[in-house]
Short mmCIF file of C-alpha atoms in Angstrom, two decimals:
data_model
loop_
_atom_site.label_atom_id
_atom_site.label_comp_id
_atom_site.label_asym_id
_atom_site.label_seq_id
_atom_site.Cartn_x
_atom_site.Cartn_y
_atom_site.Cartn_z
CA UNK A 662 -20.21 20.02 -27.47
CA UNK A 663 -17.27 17.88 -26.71
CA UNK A 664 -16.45 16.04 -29.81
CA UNK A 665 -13.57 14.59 -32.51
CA UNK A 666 -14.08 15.91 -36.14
CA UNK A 667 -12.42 14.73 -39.11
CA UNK A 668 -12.79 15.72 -42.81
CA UNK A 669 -13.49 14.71 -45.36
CA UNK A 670 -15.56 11.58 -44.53
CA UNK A 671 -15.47 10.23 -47.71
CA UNK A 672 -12.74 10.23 -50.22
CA UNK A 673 -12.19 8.23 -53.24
CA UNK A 674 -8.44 9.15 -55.06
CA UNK A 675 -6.23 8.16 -57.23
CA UNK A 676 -2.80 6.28 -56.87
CA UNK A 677 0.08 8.95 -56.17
CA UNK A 678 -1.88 11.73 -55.50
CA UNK A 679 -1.03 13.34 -51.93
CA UNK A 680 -3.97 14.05 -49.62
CA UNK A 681 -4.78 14.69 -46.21
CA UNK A 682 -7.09 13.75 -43.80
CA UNK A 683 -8.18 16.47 -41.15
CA UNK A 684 -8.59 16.14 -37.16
CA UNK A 685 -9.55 18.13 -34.43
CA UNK A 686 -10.78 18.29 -31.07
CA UNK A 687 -12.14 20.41 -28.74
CA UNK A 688 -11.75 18.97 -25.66
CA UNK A 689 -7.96 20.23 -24.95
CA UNK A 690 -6.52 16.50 -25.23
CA UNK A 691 -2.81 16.23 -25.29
CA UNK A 692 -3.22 12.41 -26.63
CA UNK A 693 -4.24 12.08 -30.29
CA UNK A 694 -3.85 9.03 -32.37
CA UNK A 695 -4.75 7.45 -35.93
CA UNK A 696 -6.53 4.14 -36.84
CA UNK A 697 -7.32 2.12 -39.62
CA UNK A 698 -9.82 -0.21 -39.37
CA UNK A 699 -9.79 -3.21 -41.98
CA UNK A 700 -12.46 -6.63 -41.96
CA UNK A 701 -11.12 -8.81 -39.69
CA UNK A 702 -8.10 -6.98 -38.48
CA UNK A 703 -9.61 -4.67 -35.88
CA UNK A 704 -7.91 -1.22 -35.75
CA UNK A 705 -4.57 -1.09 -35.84
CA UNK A 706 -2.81 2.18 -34.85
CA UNK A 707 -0.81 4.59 -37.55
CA UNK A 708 0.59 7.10 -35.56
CA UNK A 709 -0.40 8.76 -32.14
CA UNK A 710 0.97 12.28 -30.11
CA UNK A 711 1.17 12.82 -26.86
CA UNK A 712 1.64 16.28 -27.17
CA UNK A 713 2.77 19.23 -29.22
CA UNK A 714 5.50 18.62 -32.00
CA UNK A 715 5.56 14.94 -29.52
CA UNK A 716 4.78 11.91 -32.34
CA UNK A 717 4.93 8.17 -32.48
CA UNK A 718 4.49 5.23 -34.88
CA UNK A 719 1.96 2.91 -34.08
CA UNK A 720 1.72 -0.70 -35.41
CA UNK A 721 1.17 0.04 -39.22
CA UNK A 722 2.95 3.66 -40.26
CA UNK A 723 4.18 3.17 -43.32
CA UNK A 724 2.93 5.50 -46.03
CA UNK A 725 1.65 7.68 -43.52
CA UNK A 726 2.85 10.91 -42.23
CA UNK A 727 1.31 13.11 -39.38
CA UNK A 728 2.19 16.51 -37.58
CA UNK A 729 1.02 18.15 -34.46
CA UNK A 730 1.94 21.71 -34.30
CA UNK A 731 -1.39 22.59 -32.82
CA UNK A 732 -2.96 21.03 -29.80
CA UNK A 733 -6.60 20.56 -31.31
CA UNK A 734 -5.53 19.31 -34.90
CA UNK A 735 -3.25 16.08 -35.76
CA UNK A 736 -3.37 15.99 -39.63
CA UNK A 737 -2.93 12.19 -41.20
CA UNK A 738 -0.66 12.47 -44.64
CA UNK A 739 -0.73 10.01 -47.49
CA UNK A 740 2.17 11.47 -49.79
CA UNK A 741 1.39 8.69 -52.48
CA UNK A 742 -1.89 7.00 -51.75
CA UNK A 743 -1.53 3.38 -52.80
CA UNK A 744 -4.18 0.94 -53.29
CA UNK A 745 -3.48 -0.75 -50.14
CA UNK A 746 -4.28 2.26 -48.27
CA UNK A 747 -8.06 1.55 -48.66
CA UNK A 748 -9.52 1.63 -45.74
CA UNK A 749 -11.57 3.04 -42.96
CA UNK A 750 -9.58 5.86 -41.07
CA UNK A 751 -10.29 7.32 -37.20
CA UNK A 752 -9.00 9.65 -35.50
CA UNK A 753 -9.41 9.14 -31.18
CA UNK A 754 -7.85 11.31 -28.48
CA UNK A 755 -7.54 11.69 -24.89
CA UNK A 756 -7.12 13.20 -22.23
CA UNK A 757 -3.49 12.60 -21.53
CA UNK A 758 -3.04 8.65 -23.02
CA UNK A 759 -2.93 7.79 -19.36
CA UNK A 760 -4.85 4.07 -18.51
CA UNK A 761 -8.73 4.36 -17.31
CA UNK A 762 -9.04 7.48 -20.00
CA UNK A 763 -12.28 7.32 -22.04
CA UNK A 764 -10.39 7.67 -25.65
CA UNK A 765 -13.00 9.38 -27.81
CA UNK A 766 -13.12 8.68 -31.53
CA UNK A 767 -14.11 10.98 -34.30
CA UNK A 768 -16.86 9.79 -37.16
CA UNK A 769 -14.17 8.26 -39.39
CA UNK A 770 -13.11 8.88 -43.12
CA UNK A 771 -13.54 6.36 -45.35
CA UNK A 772 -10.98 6.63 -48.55
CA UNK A 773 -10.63 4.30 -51.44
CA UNK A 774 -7.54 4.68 -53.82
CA UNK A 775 -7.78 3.51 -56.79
CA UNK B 96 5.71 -6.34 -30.37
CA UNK B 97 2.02 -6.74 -28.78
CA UNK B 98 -0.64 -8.79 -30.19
CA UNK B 99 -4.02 -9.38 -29.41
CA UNK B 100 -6.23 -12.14 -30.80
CA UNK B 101 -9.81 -12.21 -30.08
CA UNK B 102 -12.36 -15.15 -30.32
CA UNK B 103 -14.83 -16.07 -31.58
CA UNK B 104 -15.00 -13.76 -34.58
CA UNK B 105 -18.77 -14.21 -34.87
CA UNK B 106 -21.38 -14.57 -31.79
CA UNK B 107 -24.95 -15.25 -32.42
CA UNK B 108 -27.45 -15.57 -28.75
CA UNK B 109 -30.53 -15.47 -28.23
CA UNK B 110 -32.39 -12.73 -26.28
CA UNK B 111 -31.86 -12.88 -22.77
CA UNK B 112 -28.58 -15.54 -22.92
CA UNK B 113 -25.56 -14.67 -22.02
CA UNK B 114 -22.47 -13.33 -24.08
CA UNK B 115 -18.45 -14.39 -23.74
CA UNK B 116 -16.04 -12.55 -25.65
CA UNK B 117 -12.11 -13.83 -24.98
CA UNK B 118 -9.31 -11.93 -25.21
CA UNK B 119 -5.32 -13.39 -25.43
CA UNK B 120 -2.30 -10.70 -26.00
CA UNK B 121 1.32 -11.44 -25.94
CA UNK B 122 3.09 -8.80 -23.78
CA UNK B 123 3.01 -9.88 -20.27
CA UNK B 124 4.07 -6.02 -19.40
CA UNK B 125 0.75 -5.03 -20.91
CA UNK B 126 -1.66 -3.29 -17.79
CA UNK B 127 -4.43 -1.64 -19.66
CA UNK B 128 -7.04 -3.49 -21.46
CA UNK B 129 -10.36 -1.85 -22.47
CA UNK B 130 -13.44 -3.04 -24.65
CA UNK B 131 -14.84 -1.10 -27.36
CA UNK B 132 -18.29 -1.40 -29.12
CA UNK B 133 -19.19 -0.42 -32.64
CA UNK B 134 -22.62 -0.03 -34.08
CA UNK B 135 -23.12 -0.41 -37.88
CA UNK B 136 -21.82 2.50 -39.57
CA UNK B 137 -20.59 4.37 -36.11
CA UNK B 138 -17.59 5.38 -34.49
CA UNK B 139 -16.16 2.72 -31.94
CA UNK B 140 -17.08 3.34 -28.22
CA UNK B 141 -15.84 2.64 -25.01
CA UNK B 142 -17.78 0.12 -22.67
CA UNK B 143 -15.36 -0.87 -20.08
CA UNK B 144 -12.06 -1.36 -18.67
CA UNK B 145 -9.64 -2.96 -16.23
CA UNK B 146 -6.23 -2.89 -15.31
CA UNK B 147 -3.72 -5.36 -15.32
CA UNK B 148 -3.99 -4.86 -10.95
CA UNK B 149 -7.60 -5.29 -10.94
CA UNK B 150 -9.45 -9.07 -11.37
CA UNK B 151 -12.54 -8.04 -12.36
CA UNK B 152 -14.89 -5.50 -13.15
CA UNK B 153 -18.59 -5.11 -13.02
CA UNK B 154 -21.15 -2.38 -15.07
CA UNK B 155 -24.49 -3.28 -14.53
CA UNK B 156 -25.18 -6.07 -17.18
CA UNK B 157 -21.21 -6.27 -18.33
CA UNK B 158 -18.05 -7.52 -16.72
CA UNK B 159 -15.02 -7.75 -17.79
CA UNK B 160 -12.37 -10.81 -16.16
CA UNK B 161 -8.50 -10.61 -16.52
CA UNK B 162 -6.55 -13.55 -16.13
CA UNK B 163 -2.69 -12.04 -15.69
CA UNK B 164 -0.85 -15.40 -15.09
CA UNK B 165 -3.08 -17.01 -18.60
CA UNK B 166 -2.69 -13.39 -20.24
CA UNK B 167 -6.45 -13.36 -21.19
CA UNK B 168 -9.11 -11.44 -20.65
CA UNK B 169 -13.15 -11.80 -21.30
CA UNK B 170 -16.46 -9.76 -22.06
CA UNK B 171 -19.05 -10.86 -20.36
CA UNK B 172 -22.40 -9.43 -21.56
CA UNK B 173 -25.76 -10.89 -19.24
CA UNK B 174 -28.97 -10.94 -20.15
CA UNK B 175 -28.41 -9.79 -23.86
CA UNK B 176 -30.54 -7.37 -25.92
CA UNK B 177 -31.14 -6.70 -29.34
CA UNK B 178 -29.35 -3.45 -29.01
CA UNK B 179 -26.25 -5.07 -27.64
CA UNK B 180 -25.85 -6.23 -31.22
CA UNK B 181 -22.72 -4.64 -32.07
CA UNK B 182 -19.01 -5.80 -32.92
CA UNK B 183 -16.77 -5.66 -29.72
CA UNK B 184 -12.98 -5.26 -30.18
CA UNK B 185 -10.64 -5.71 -26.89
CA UNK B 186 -7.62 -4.36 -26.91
CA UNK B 187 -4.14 -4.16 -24.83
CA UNK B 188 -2.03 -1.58 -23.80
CA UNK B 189 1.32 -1.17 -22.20
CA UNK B 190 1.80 2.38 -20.71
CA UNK B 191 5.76 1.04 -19.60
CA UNK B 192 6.57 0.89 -22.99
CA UNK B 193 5.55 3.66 -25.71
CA UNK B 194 1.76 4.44 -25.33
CA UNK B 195 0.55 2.28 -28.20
CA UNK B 196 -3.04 0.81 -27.98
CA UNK B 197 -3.08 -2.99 -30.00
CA UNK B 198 -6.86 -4.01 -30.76
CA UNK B 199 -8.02 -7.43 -31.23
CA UNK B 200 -9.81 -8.36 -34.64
CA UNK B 201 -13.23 -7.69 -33.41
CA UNK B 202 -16.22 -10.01 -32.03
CA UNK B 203 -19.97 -9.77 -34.60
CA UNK B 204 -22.37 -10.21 -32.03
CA UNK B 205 -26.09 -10.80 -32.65
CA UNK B 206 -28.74 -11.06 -30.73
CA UNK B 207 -31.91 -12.48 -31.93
CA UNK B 208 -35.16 -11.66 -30.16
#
């Protein structure tokens, strides 16, 4: 089954202490990107990849850190999880990032920091 | 940079009315705009899209309109159902200039039977 996993899907940390949220796909995608989604501001884009070792900061990348060194996985880093980072998190990918491409999203991972 | 505001923030219809979702961004360079919908508690999904070379676009009971000249762009959602009830996000995208995808703030919609 085609599909976008991420773990874990619920996290609850503590201020400072590094952590990583996992994604993968199976679908071959070269376009992977990360989300936060916050009440009332939509989803706003961390980072995205369109391709192998290929990144670039979205709207909102500060505190964040990603990698791609693997086609399938594009790991989101929080070296020192801050309060503010409290959010909802989703990965999405695609195809190639190219316009008319159905960008599937994974379940999400919901983190609190405290 | 882009930005994309979306109104009205909350949408309540009855059963069987008719939905309008609008859609402004910034960028005039922007040519992709698709619309997402979100269930409670599930991943966001897309419904439908245009292009900035393309006026309209029909799928069966939604359409999406883009206005280039106004730089807006509208959900139009006929003959609403209770499942329809969802929060719908637009969002922009300019594939000239970095491949990043800006989302509005995201349209509540209910629809009451």
């Amino acid at each position: 089954e085609a599909q976008v996993t991420q773990n874990p899907r619920y996290l609850i940390t503590v201020t400072g202490k590094k952590l990583t949220v996992t994604c993968s796909q199976n679908m071959n995608h070269e376009y992977m990107s990360w989300y936060r989604q916050d009440p009332g501001l939509g989803l706003r884009q961390i980072y995205y990849s369109m391709n192998v070792e290929v990144t670039d900061k979205g709207d909102v990348p500060e505190g964040y850190k990603v990698s791609r060194k693997e086609k399938r996985n594009f790991p989101l880093i929080l070296e020192s999880p801050s309060p503010n980072q409290t959010s909802l998190y989703f990965c999405a990918s695609s195809l190639k990032g190219l316009a008319g491409e159905t960008q599937y999203f994974g379940p999400g991972t919901r983190l609190l920091v405290l | 940079g882009e930005n994309v505001e979306q109104h009205p923030s909350t949408l309540s219809v009855q059963e069987g009315d008719s939905a309008v979702i609008k859609c402004t961004y910034s960028d005039s360079a922007s040519n992709y705009f698709p619309w997402y919908k979100q269930e409670l508690g599930k991943r966001p999904q897309l419904i439908i899209d245009i292009r900035s070379n393309v006026g309209e676009k029909k799928d069966q009971r939604i359409a999406v309109t883009l206005n280039k000249t106004a730089k807006h762009f509208s959900l139009h959602i006929t003959e609403t159902q209770p499942e329809d009830s969802a929060v719908y996000f637009c969002a922009a995208r300019n594939y000239n200039a970095g491949n990043m995808l800006t989302f509005g703030g995201g349209t509540r919609l209910m629809v009451k039977p």
